[in-house]
mmCIF file of C-alpha atoms in Angstrom:
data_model
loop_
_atom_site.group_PDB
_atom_site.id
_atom_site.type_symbol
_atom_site.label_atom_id
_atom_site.label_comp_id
_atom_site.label_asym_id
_atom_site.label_seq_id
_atom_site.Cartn_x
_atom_site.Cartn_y
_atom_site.Cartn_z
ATOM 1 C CA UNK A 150 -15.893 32.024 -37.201
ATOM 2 C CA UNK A 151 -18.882 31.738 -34.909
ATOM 3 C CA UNK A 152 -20.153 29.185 -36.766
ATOM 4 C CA UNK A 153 -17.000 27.012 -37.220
ATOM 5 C CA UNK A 154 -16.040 27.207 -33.775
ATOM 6 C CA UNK A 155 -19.955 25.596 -32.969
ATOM 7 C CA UNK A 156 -19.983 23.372 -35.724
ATOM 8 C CA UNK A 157 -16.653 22.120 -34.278
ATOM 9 C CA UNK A 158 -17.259 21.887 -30.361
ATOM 10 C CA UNK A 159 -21.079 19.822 -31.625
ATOM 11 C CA UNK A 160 -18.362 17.687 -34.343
ATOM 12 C CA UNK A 161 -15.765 16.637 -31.615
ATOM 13 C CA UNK A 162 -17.757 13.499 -30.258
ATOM 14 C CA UNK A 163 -18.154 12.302 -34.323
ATOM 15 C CA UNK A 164 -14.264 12.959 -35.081
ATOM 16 C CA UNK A 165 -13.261 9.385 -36.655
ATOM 17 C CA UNK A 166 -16.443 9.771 -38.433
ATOM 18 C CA UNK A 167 -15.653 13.389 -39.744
ATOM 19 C CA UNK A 168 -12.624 12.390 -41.362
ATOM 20 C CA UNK A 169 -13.315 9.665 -42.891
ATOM 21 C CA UNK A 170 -15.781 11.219 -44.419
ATOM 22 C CA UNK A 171 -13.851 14.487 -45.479
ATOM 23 C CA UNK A 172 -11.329 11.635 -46.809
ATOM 24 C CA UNK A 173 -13.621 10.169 -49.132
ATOM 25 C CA UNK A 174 -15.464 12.953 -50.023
ATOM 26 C CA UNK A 175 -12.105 15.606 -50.679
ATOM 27 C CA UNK A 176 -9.936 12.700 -52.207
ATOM 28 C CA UNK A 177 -12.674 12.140 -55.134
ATOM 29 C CA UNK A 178 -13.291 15.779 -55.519
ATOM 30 C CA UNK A 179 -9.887 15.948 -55.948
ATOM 31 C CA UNK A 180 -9.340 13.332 -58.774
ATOM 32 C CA UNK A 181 -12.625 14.683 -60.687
ATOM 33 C CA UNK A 182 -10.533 18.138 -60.655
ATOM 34 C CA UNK A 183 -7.195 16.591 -61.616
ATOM 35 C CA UNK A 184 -9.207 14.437 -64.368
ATOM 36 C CA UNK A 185 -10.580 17.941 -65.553
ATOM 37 C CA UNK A 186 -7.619 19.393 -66.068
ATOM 38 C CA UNK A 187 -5.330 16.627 -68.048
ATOM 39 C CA UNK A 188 -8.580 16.420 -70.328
ATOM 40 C CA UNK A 189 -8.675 20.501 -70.916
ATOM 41 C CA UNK A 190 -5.171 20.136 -71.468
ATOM 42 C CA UNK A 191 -4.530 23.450 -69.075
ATOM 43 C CA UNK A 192 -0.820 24.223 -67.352
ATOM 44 C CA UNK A 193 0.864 21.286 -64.988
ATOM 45 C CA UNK A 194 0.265 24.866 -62.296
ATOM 46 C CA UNK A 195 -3.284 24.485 -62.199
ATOM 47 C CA UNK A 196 -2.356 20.534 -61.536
ATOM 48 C CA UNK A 197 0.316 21.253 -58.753
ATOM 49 C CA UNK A 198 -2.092 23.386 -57.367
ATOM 50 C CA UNK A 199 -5.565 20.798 -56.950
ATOM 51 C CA UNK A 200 -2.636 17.721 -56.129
ATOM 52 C CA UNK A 201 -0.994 20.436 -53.272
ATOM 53 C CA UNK A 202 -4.289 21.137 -51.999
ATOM 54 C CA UNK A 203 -6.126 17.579 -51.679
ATOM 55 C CA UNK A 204 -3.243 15.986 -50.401
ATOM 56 C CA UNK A 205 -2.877 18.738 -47.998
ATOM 57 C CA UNK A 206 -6.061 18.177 -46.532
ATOM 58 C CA UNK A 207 -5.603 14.150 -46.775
ATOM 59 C CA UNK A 208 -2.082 14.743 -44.503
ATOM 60 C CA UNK A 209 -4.319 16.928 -41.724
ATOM 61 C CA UNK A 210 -6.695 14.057 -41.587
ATOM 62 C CA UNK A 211 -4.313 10.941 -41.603
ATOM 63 C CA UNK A 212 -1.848 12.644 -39.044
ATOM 64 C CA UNK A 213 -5.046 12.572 -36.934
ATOM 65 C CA UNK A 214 -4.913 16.595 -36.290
ATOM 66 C CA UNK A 215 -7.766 18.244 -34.404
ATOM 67 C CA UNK A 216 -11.077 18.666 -35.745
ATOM 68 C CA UNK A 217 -11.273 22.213 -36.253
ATOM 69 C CA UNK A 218 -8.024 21.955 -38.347
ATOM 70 C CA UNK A 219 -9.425 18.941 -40.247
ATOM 71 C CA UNK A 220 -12.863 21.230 -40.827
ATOM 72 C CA UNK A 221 -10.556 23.977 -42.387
ATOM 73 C CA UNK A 222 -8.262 22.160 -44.364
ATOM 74 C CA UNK A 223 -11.757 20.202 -46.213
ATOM 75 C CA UNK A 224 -13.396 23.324 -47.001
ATOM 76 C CA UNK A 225 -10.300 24.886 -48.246
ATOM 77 C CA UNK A 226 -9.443 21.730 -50.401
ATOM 78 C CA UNK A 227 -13.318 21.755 -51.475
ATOM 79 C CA UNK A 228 -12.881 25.417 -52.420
ATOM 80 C CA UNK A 229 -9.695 25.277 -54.494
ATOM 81 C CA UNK A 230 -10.790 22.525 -56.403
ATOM 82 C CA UNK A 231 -14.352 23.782 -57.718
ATOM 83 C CA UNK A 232 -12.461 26.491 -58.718
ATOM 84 C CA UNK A 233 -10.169 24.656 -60.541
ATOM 85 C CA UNK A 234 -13.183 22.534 -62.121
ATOM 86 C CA UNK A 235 -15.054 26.185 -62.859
ATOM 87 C CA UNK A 236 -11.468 27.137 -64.620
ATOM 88 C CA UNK A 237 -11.560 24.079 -67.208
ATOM 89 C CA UNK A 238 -15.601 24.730 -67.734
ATOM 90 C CA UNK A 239 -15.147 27.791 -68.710
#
């Protein structure tokens, strides 16, 4: 948590440029993921799950919440959904 808490005090200045960059980035690994799964034909649970999760993150960033938070919510979002892609890989 070291490392978060650092990354986030040297991130604060840069915070309108942090999210709209975890906006961009998160939303289109997001739809990749969701694309994944309606083409491996998997369970609308697997969907719920990578739509709950991206537009999670997308509400911490648009409701302007504090940079740590925003840090948090993109790697978890980021997290979920390469798992999600790994699932329909494999």
């Amino acid at each position: 948590m070291k490392i978060l808490d650092f990354t986030e005090q040297d991130l604060q200045t840069n915070h309108f440029g942090i999210i709209s960059f975890t906006l961009i980035v998160q939303s289109c690994i997001g739809s990749i993921a969701c694309a994944m799964l309606l083409a491996a034909h998997l369970s609308t649970f697997w969907l719920t799950t990578c739509i709950f999760a991206t537009m999670g993150a997308d509400v911490s960033v648009i409701s302007q919440a504090p940079t740590k938070w925003v840090i948090r919510a993109f790697v978890a979002c980021v997290l979920i959904n390469l798992l999600i892609m790994l699932l329909c890989v494999i």
